[in-house]
Amino acid sequence: MGVATYAPPAQRIGEELVYPDGRHELADDTAIRDSPLYNADLAPVPIKHRTWTTYNYMALWIGMAHNIPTYLLASGLVALGMAWYQAILTIALANIIVLVPMLANSHAGTKYGIPYPVFARASFGVFGANVAALLRAGVACGWFGIQTWIGGSALYVLAGKLFGASWTNSAMVAGQHWTQWLSFAIFWAINIFIILRGMNAVRRFENWAAPFVLIVALGLLAWMVGKAGGFGPILSEPGKVGWGSNFWLVLFPPALMGMIAFWSTLSLNMPDFTRFGKSQRAQALGQVLGLPTTMTLFPLVAVLITAATQKVYGAPIWDPVTLTGKFDNPLVVVFALFTLAVATLSVNVAANIVSPSYDFSNALPKLISFRTGGLITGVLGIVIAPWRLIADPNVYIFTWLGFYGGALGAIAGVLIADYWVMRNTNLKLGDLYRVNGEYRYSAGFNWRGLVSLLVGAVLAVGGAYTAPGTQGPFPAKGIIGPLYSWFPFHVYDYSWIVGLVAAFVIYLALSAMFPVSAVSRRPRAAAAT
């Protein structure tokens, strides 16, 4: 007897095979293989290789959510004046909201097996998509460098507990201890090694990293609570603003936008992962179960651990690296070192390397593969000098990346308007890889999408200002004064959502006033061949 193979029934429509569950694949990609827009990494994933399950997507999000910045999310909100339960509420609501555009853009990845930059070709044009892709890649490279420096710093600090002063007080090279540079290089190399192994390596790594970090975090919680004999006064602290207008009108809105922005980048490029999904249900359910739940639970665990540290050490310790640095047992230190490395790797590989790898490949498909794109990301992550970004987080992380990220909401608005409203989720798969196909528009650029992106981005970040009492590159009254002073709120505080809504509306308006004849709301009926 032969081995049974997976061969679901499919209807052939033109050059596409359409399966009963709604997923599409090309019957034969021979006709597009020589296209300058095609390479094996960007090509539609065949149905037989779309194997990611609900657990894979849960593990992906659990792995990405368990990292040092997530651990510190609640502490940042508490520092702003929230009570711990207000902080957890804000974080939970933000992740429910950001899940909506994330699932909207994930749909195309699963239906057609395409990554984010190829998906963007439908709304921006086959060449215009590079604008949207490289904007996303730029933010990812910035965060890759920062996360890699954070991971390397954790290695440096905790290794110092094992090797003593000879490690932490080593000779200075270019402003840093040479052991700090070595720690950074080691952590950088581990990131690149995983991505060079391909997307299956990413999936396998996230599968075991996710439960491992969660179990360790819960174990640390149980140990700290036991050592403290209960929780400290943090849990009884009511916060500085209460539930009045100062909370709902002043503190809550910008804090909510900040928490939304935390994963707004992934709301664009989730097709990079969902293209491997075995069904829409698998990817959607996995994300619903993985993102908002974990992003609420992990900061809550951080709050509870920090509450216990206040009783044990006399002061709250929010930073997990600082906390583990207080452990004296070498085996515990090594285990903590390994856990922090895994936690940082799991978010860095998935969130900050996969996307730009595809984005750079999309710019020159015949020259840049997924792995080459990963190497480019790694090099740029060093070139941006993340140690300098970390040195002044107010200016660089929260100003540069926040400002740059404002444009990403506008990209999401264009993608959702085009795919869900204009096309009713119907794309012509083969033409996404043809220079002269349906998505050529004007010389490969859809000016409607680009104008919508530009206007949405200007509205989102044009009101950027430097808050009183802080240093920053923006005018105190905003770059564009009316966006700072003409509204009862500062538009820049809502940059991501403003960009998304504005671009969404503008794209639909421009498409209605200047329609493209090639855009069809129904799949093109073609005779079976």
Coordinates of C-alpha atoms in Angstrom, one line a residue:
M1 CA 0.0 0.0 0.0
G2 CA 1.2 3.5 -0.8
V3 CA 1.4 6.3 1.7
A4 CA -1.6 8.6 1.7
T5 CA -0.9 12.2 0.6
Y6 CA -2.8 15.4 1.4
A7 CA -4.8 16.2 -1.7
P8 CA -8.0 18.2 -0.9
P9 CA -10.4 18.8 -3.8
A10 CA -9.9 22.1 -5.5
Q11 CA -11.6 24.0 -8.3
R12 CA -9.3 25.5 -10.9
I13 CA -10.1 29.1 -11.8
G14 CA -7.7 30.4 -14.4
E15 CA -4.2 29.7 -13.1
E16 CA -5.3 29.4 -9.5
L17 CA -6.5 26.3 -7.5
V18 CA -9.3 27.3 -5.1
Y19 CA -9.9 25.0 -2.2
P20 CA -13.2 24.5 -0.3
D21 CA -11.8 26.3 2.7
G22 CA -11.1 29.4 0.6
R23 CA -7.4 29.2 0.3
H24 CA -5.7 29.7 -3.1
E25 CA -2.5 28.5 -4.7
L26 CA -1.1 28.7 -8.2
A27 CA -1.6 25.6 -10.2
D28 CA 1.8 26.2 -11.8
D29 CA 4.2 29.1 -11.1
T30 CA 6.3 28.4 -14.2
A31 CA 4.9 31.4 -16.0
I32 CA 6.1 33.9 -13.3
R33 CA 9.4 32.3 -12.2
D34 CA 11.4 34.6 -14.6
S35 CA 9.7 37.7 -13.4
P36 CA 11.9 40.3 -11.7
L37 CA 9.3 40.3 -8.9
Y38 CA 9.6 36.6 -8.1
N39 CA 11.9 34.5 -6.0
A40 CA 11.4 31.3 -4.1
D41 CA 11.1 33.1 -0.7
L42 CA 8.4 35.5 -1.9
A43 CA 6.5 33.0 -4.0
P44 CA 3.1 31.8 -2.8
V45 CA 3.4 28.9 -0.3
P46 CA 2.0 25.7 -1.7
I47 CA -1.0 24.3 0.2
K48 CA 1.0 21.2 1.2
H49 CA 3.5 23.4 3.0
R50 CA 1.0 25.5 4.9
T51 CA 1.3 23.5 8.1
W52 CA 1.2 26.0 11.0
T53 CA -1.5 25.1 13.5
T54 CA -3.3 27.0 16.2
Y55 CA -0.6 26.1 18.7
N56 CA 2.1 27.4 16.4
Y57 CA 0.5 30.8 16.3
M58 CA -0.2 30.8 20.0
A59 CA 3.4 29.8 20.7
L60 CA 4.6 32.6 18.3
W61 CA 2.7 35.3 20.2
I62 CA 3.5 33.8 23.6
G63 CA 7.2 33.8 22.7
M64 CA 7.1 37.3 21.3
A65 CA 5.2 38.7 24.3
H66 CA 7.6 37.2 26.9
N67 CA 10.4 39.8 26.7
I68 CA 12.0 42.4 28.9
P69 CA 10.1 45.5 27.4
T70 CA 6.8 43.7 28.0
Y71 CA 7.8 42.9 31.5
L72 CA 8.4 46.6 32.0
L73 CA 5.2 47.8 30.4
A74 CA 3.1 48.0 33.6
S75 CA 6.0 49.7 35.5
G76 CA 6.0 52.5 32.9
L77 CA 2.3 53.1 33.3
V78 CA 2.6 52.9 37.1
A79 CA 5.4 55.5 37.0
L80 CA 3.0 57.8 35.0
G81 CA 0.5 57.6 37.9
M82 CA -1.7 54.6 37.3
A83 CA -2.5 52.0 39.8
W84 CA -1.3 48.5 38.9
Y85 CA -4.9 47.4 38.0
Q86 CA -5.4 50.4 35.7
A87 CA -2.1 49.6 34.0
I88 CA -3.2 46.0 33.4
L89 CA -6.6 47.2 32.1
T90 CA -5.0 49.6 29.7
I91 CA -2.6 47.0 28.4
A92 CA -5.4 44.4 27.9
L93 CA -7.7 46.8 26.0
A94 CA -4.8 48.0 23.8
N95 CA -4.0 44.5 22.7
I96 CA -7.7 43.7 22.0
I97 CA -7.8 46.8 19.8
V98 CA -4.6 46.1 17.9
L99 CA -5.7 42.6 17.2
V100 CA -8.4 43.9 14.9
P101 CA -6.1 45.3 12.1
M102 CA -3.8 42.4 12.8
L103 CA -6.4 39.8 11.9
A104 CA -7.6 41.9 9.0
N105 CA -4.2 41.9 7.4
S106 CA -3.4 38.3 8.4
H107 CA -6.3 37.0 6.2
A108 CA -4.5 37.6 2.9
G109 CA -1.5 35.7 4.1
T110 CA -3.5 32.6 4.8
K111 CA -5.8 32.9 1.8
Y112 CA -3.0 33.4 -0.8
G113 CA 0.2 32.2 0.9
I114 CA 1.9 35.5 0.4
P115 CA 4.1 37.6 2.6
Y116 CA 3.5 41.3 3.6
P117 CA 5.5 43.0 0.8
V118 CA 3.8 41.0 -1.9
F119 CA 0.4 41.7 -0.3
A120 CA 1.2 45.4 -0.4
R121 CA 1.7 45.2 -4.2
A122 CA -2.1 45.1 -4.6
S123 CA -2.7 48.5 -3.0
F124 CA 0.5 50.3 -3.7
G125 CA 1.5 48.8 -7.0
V126 CA 4.2 46.2 -7.7
F127 CA 7.0 48.7 -7.3
G128 CA 5.2 51.2 -5.0
A129 CA 5.0 48.3 -2.4
N130 CA 8.7 48.9 -1.7
V131 CA 7.8 52.2 0.0
A132 CA 5.5 50.4 2.4
A133 CA 7.9 47.5 2.8
L134 CA 11.0 49.5 3.5
L135 CA 9.3 51.8 5.9
R136 CA 8.4 48.7 7.9
A137 CA 11.9 47.3 7.5
G138 CA 13.4 50.6 8.9
V139 CA 11.5 50.4 12.1
A140 CA 12.3 46.7 12.5
C141 CA 16.0 47.3 12.0
G142 CA 15.9 49.9 14.7
W143 CA 14.2 47.6 17.1
F144 CA 16.4 44.7 16.2
G145 CA 19.5 46.7 17.1
I146 CA 17.9 47.8 20.4
Q147 CA 16.7 44.3 21.4
T148 CA 20.0 42.8 20.5
W149 CA 21.8 45.3 22.7
I150 CA 19.4 44.6 25.5
G151 CA 20.0 40.9 25.1
G152 CA 23.7 41.4 25.0
S153 CA 23.6 43.6 28.1
A154 CA 21.7 40.9 30.0
L155 CA 24.5 38.4 29.0
Y156 CA 27.1 40.9 30.1
V157 CA 25.5 41.7 33.5
L158 CA 24.7 38.1 34.5
A159 CA 28.0 36.7 33.2
G160 CA 29.6 39.2 35.5
K161 CA 28.0 37.4 38.4
L162 CA 29.9 34.3 37.3
F163 CA 33.3 35.7 36.3
G164 CA 33.5 38.7 38.7
A165 CA 35.3 42.0 38.3
S166 CA 37.6 40.7 35.5
W167 CA 34.5 40.6 33.3
T168 CA 32.6 43.7 34.4
N169 CA 35.7 45.9 34.7
S170 CA 37.5 44.8 31.5
A171 CA 39.3 47.3 29.3
M172 CA 37.3 50.0 27.5
V173 CA 37.0 49.9 23.8
A174 CA 35.1 52.6 21.9
G175 CA 33.3 53.7 25.1
Q176 CA 32.3 50.2 26.2
H177 CA 33.9 47.3 28.0
W178 CA 35.3 44.8 25.6
T179 CA 33.2 42.1 27.3
Q180 CA 30.1 44.2 26.6
W181 CA 31.0 44.2 22.9
L182 CA 31.6 40.4 23.1
S183 CA 28.2 39.8 24.8
F184 CA 26.6 41.9 22.1
A185 CA 28.4 40.0 19.3
I186 CA 27.4 36.6 20.8
F187 CA 23.8 37.5 21.1
W188 CA 23.8 39.0 17.5
A189 CA 25.3 35.8 16.1
I190 CA 22.6 33.6 17.8
N191 CA 19.9 35.8 16.2
I192 CA 21.4 35.5 12.8
F193 CA 22.0 31.8 13.1
I194 CA 18.3 31.1 13.8
I195 CA 17.1 33.2 10.8
L196 CA 19.6 31.6 8.4
R197 CA 18.0 28.3 9.2
G198 CA 14.7 29.6 7.7
M199 CA 11.1 30.0 8.8
N200 CA 10.8 26.4 10.0
A201 CA 13.6 27.0 12.5
V202 CA 11.7 30.1 13.7
R203 CA 8.6 28.0 14.2
R204 CA 10.4 25.3 16.0
F205 CA 12.2 27.8 18.3
E206 CA 9.0 29.6 19.2
N207 CA 7.3 26.3 19.9
W208 CA 9.5 25.4 22.8
A209 CA 10.6 29.0 23.8
A210 CA 7.0 30.1 24.6
P211 CA 6.1 27.5 27.3
F212 CA 9.6 27.5 28.7
V213 CA 9.7 31.3 29.4
L214 CA 6.1 31.2 30.7
I215 CA 6.9 28.3 33.2
V216 CA 10.0 30.0 34.4
A217 CA 8.1 33.3 34.9
L218 CA 5.4 31.6 36.9
G219 CA 8.1 29.7 38.9
L220 CA 9.9 33.0 39.7
L221 CA 6.5 34.4 40.9
A222 CA 5.9 31.4 43.2
W223 CA 9.4 31.6 44.6
M224 CA 9.3 35.4 45.2
V225 CA 5.9 35.3 46.9
G226 CA 7.0 32.4 49.1
K227 CA 10.2 34.2 50.0
A228 CA 8.2 37.4 50.8
G229 CA 5.5 35.7 52.7
G230 CA 2.9 37.6 50.6
F231 CA 2.7 40.6 48.4
G232 CA 4.0 44.1 49.2
P233 CA 2.2 47.4 49.4
I234 CA 2.2 47.9 45.6
L235 CA -1.0 45.9 45.3
S236 CA -2.8 48.2 47.8
E237 CA -1.4 51.4 46.2
P238 CA -4.4 53.2 44.6
G239 CA -2.4 55.2 42.1
K240 CA -2.0 58.9 41.8
V241 CA -4.9 59.9 39.6
G242 CA -7.8 57.7 40.7
W243 CA -10.7 57.1 38.2
G244 CA -11.6 60.7 37.5
S245 CA -11.2 62.9 34.5
N246 CA -7.4 63.1 35.0
F247 CA -7.3 59.4 34.3
W248 CA -9.9 59.1 31.5
L249 CA -9.2 62.3 29.6
V250 CA -5.5 63.0 30.3
L251 CA -3.5 59.9 31.2
F252 CA -5.5 57.0 29.7
P253 CA -5.8 58.0 25.9
P254 CA -2.0 58.5 25.2
A255 CA -1.1 55.5 27.3
L256 CA -3.6 53.4 25.4
M257 CA -2.1 54.6 22.1
G258 CA 1.3 53.8 23.4
M259 CA 0.3 50.2 24.3
I260 CA -1.4 49.8 20.8
A261 CA 1.8 51.0 19.1
F262 CA 3.8 48.3 20.9
W263 CA 2.6 45.7 18.4
S264 CA 1.4 48.0 15.6
T265 CA 4.3 46.9 13.5
L266 CA 3.2 43.3 13.6
S267 CA -0.3 44.3 12.5
L268 CA 1.3 45.0 9.1
N269 CA 3.5 42.1 8.5
M270 CA 1.6 39.2 10.1
P271 CA 1.0 37.8 6.6
D272 CA 4.8 36.8 6.8
F273 CA 3.6 34.2 9.3
T274 CA 0.0 33.5 8.4
R275 CA 1.0 32.5 4.9
F276 CA 2.1 29.2 6.5
G277 CA -1.3 28.7 8.2
K278 CA -3.2 25.5 7.5
S279 CA -6.5 27.4 7.8
Q280 CA -8.0 30.8 8.6
R281 CA -9.4 29.4 11.8
A282 CA -5.9 28.1 12.9
Q283 CA -4.2 31.5 12.5
A284 CA -7.1 33.6 13.8
L285 CA -7.8 31.4 16.9
G286 CA -4.1 31.1 17.6
Q287 CA -3.6 34.9 17.6
V288 CA -6.8 35.5 19.6
L289 CA -5.6 33.0 22.3
G290 CA -2.0 34.1 22.1
L291 CA -1.8 37.9 21.9
P292 CA -4.2 39.6 24.3
T293 CA -4.1 36.9 26.9
T294 CA -0.3 36.7 27.1
M295 CA 0.2 40.5 26.9
T296 CA -2.2 40.8 29.9
L297 CA -0.9 37.9 31.9
F298 CA 2.9 38.6 31.5
P299 CA 2.7 42.2 32.8
L300 CA 0.4 41.0 35.6
V301 CA 3.0 38.5 36.6
A302 CA 5.6 41.3 36.5
V303 CA 3.5 43.4 38.8
L304 CA 3.1 40.6 41.3
I305 CA 6.8 39.7 41.3
T306 CA 7.7 43.3 41.7
A307 CA 5.2 43.6 44.6
A308 CA 7.0 40.7 46.3
T309 CA 10.4 42.3 45.7
Q310 CA 9.3 45.3 47.6
K311 CA 8.9 43.2 50.8
V312 CA 12.0 41.1 50.2
Y313 CA 14.5 43.9 49.2
G314 CA 12.8 47.0 50.7
A315 CA 12.2 48.6 47.3
P316 CA 10.4 47.5 44.2
I317 CA 12.6 46.0 41.5
W318 CA 10.9 46.3 38.1
D319 CA 13.8 45.3 35.9
P320 CA 14.2 41.5 35.6
V321 CA 17.9 41.8 34.8
T322 CA 18.5 43.7 38.1
L323 CA 16.3 41.2 40.0
T324 CA 18.2 38.1 38.7
G325 CA 21.4 39.9 39.4
K326 CA 20.6 39.6 43.1
F327 CA 20.8 35.8 43.0
D328 CA 24.0 34.3 44.4
N329 CA 23.7 30.7 43.4
P330 CA 25.8 30.3 40.1
L331 CA 23.4 27.7 38.8
V332 CA 20.4 30.0 39.3
V333 CA 22.3 32.8 37.6
V334 CA 23.1 30.6 34.6
F335 CA 19.5 29.5 34.4
A336 CA 18.3 33.1 34.6
L337 CA 20.8 34.1 32.0
F338 CA 19.6 31.4 29.6
T339 CA 15.9 32.3 30.2
L340 CA 16.4 36.1 29.6
A341 CA 18.4 35.2 26.4
V342 CA 15.6 32.9 25.2
A343 CA 12.9 35.5 26.0
T344 CA 14.7 38.3 24.1
L345 CA 15.6 36.0 21.2
S346 CA 12.0 34.9 20.8
V347 CA 10.7 38.4 20.2
N348 CA 13.8 39.6 18.2
V349 CA 13.8 36.8 15.7
A350 CA 10.1 36.8 15.0
A351 CA 9.2 40.5 15.3
N352 CA 12.4 42.2 14.1
I353 CA 14.2 40.0 11.6
V354 CA 11.5 38.0 9.7
S355 CA 9.7 41.1 8.4
P356 CA 12.8 43.1 7.1
S357 CA 14.2 39.9 5.6
Y358 CA 11.1 39.7 3.3
D359 CA 11.0 43.5 2.8
F360 CA 14.6 43.7 1.6
S361 CA 14.1 40.6 -0.6
N362 CA 11.1 42.3 -2.1
A363 CA 13.2 45.3 -3.2
L364 CA 15.5 43.1 -5.4
P365 CA 14.0 39.6 -5.5
K366 CA 16.5 38.2 -7.9
L367 CA 19.5 39.4 -5.8
I368 CA 18.3 39.3 -2.2
S369 CA 16.9 36.1 -0.7
F370 CA 15.1 35.8 2.7
R371 CA 18.4 34.8 4.3
T372 CA 20.4 37.6 2.6
G373 CA 17.7 40.0 3.8
G374 CA 18.2 38.7 7.4
L375 CA 22.0 39.4 7.1
I376 CA 21.2 43.0 5.8
T377 CA 19.0 43.5 8.9
G378 CA 21.7 42.2 11.2
V379 CA 24.3 44.6 9.6
L380 CA 22.0 47.6 9.8
G381 CA 21.2 46.7 13.4
I382 CA 24.8 47.3 14.2
V383 CA 25.2 50.4 11.9
I384 CA 22.4 52.3 13.7
A385 CA 24.5 52.1 16.9
P386 CA 21.9 50.8 19.3
W387 CA 24.1 51.6 22.3
R388 CA 23.5 55.2 21.5
L389 CA 19.8 54.8 21.1
I390 CA 19.7 53.2 24.5
A391 CA 21.8 55.9 26.0
D392 CA 19.0 58.5 25.5
P393 CA 15.7 56.7 25.2
N394 CA 13.6 59.8 25.5
V395 CA 15.0 61.2 22.3
Y396 CA 15.8 58.1 20.3
I397 CA 13.5 55.3 21.2
F398 CA 10.4 57.2 22.1
T399 CA 10.9 60.0 19.6
W400 CA 12.7 58.5 16.6
L401 CA 11.0 55.1 16.6
G402 CA 7.6 56.6 17.7
F403 CA 7.7 59.2 15.0
Y404 CA 8.8 56.7 12.3
G405 CA 6.2 54.2 13.5
G406 CA 3.4 56.8 13.0
A407 CA 3.6 56.1 9.3
L408 CA 2.9 52.4 9.9
G409 CA -0.7 53.1 10.9
A410 CA -1.3 54.8 7.6
I411 CA 0.1 51.8 5.7
A412 CA -2.4 49.6 7.6
G413 CA -5.3 51.9 6.7
V414 CA -4.5 51.6 3.0
L415 CA -4.0 47.8 3.1
I416 CA -7.3 47.2 4.9
A417 CA -9.3 49.7 2.7
D418 CA -8.0 48.1 -0.5
Y419 CA -8.2 44.4 0.5
W420 CA -11.5 44.4 2.4
V421 CA -13.6 47.2 0.9
M422 CA -12.3 47.7 -2.7
R423 CA -11.5 44.0 -3.5
N424 CA -13.7 42.1 -1.0
T425 CA -10.6 40.0 -0.2
N426 CA -10.2 38.9 -3.9
L427 CA -6.7 39.1 -5.4
K428 CA -5.3 37.8 -8.7
L429 CA -2.5 35.8 -7.3
G430 CA -0.3 35.5 -10.4
D431 CA -0.5 39.2 -11.2
L432 CA 1.1 40.1 -7.9
Y433 CA 4.3 38.8 -9.5
R434 CA 3.9 40.3 -13.0
V435 CA 5.3 43.7 -13.9
N436 CA 2.6 44.3 -16.4
G437 CA -0.3 42.6 -14.6
E438 CA -3.3 44.0 -12.8
Y439 CA -1.3 45.7 -10.2
R440 CA 0.9 47.8 -12.5
Y441 CA -1.2 50.9 -12.1
S442 CA 1.1 53.8 -13.4
A443 CA 4.5 52.3 -14.1
G444 CA 4.2 50.0 -11.1
F445 CA 3.0 52.7 -8.6
N446 CA -0.6 53.2 -7.3
W447 CA -0.6 57.0 -6.6
R448 CA -3.8 56.6 -4.6
G449 CA -2.2 54.4 -2.0
L450 CA 1.0 56.5 -1.9
V451 CA -0.9 59.8 -1.5
S452 CA -3.1 58.2 1.2
L453 CA 0.0 57.0 3.0
L454 CA 1.7 60.4 2.8
V455 CA -1.4 62.4 4.0
G456 CA -2.2 59.8 6.8
A457 CA 1.5 59.9 8.0
V458 CA 1.6 63.7 8.0
L459 CA -1.6 63.9 10.0
A460 CA -0.3 61.2 12.4
V461 CA 3.1 62.7 13.1
G462 CA 2.8 66.3 11.9
G463 CA 1.8 67.4 15.4
A464 CA 4.9 65.8 17.0
Y465 CA 6.0 68.0 20.0
T466 CA 8.5 67.9 22.8
A467 CA 6.8 67.6 26.1
P468 CA 7.4 70.4 28.7
G469 CA 10.4 69.6 30.9
T470 CA 12.0 67.1 28.5
Q471 CA 14.5 67.3 25.7
G472 CA 13.7 66.4 22.1
P473 CA 14.0 67.4 18.5
F474 CA 10.5 68.7 18.0
P475 CA 9.1 72.2 18.6
A476 CA 7.2 72.6 21.9
K477 CA 4.1 73.5 20.0
G478 CA 4.4 70.8 17.3
I479 CA 5.9 70.6 13.9
I480 CA 2.5 71.6 12.3
G481 CA 1.0 74.0 14.8
P482 CA -2.7 73.4 14.1
L483 CA -2.3 69.6 14.7
Y484 CA -1.0 70.5 18.2
S485 CA -3.4 73.4 19.1
W486 CA -6.6 73.2 17.1
F487 CA -8.0 70.2 18.7
P488 CA -9.0 69.4 22.3
F489 CA -6.2 66.9 22.3
H490 CA -2.7 66.6 20.8
V491 CA -3.1 64.6 17.6
Y492 CA 0.4 63.2 17.9
D493 CA -0.7 61.4 21.1
Y494 CA -3.0 59.3 18.9
S495 CA -0.6 59.1 16.0
W496 CA -1.0 55.4 15.0
I497 CA -4.8 55.4 15.1
V498 CA -5.0 58.8 13.3
G499 CA -2.8 57.6 10.5
L500 CA -4.8 54.4 10.1
V501 CA -8.2 56.1 10.0
A502 CA -7.1 59.0 7.8
A503 CA -5.4 56.8 5.2
F504 CA -8.3 54.4 5.2
V505 CA -10.8 57.1 4.4
I506 CA -8.6 59.0 2.0
Y507 CA -7.8 55.8 0.0
L508 CA -11.5 55.0 -0.4
A509 CA -12.3 58.6 -1.4
L510 CA -9.5 58.7 -4.0
S511 CA -10.4 55.3 -5.4
A512 CA -14.1 56.4 -5.7
M513 CA -13.1 59.7 -7.5
F514 CA -10.4 58.1 -9.7
P515 CA -11.4 54.5 -10.1
V516 CA -9.1 51.9 -11.4
S517 CA -10.8 49.7 -14.0
A518 CA -8.8 46.6 -13.1
V519 CA -10.0 46.6 -9.5
S520 CA -12.8 44.0 -9.2
R521 CA -14.9 43.0 -6.2
R522 CA -15.4 39.5 -7.5
P523 CA -13.0 36.8 -8.5
R524 CA -12.5 36.7 -12.2
A525 CA -14.4 33.8 -13.7
A526 CA -12.2 31.8 -16.1
A527 CA -12.7 28.6 -17.8
A528 CA -11.0 25.6 -16.2
T529 CA -7.9 24.5 -18.0

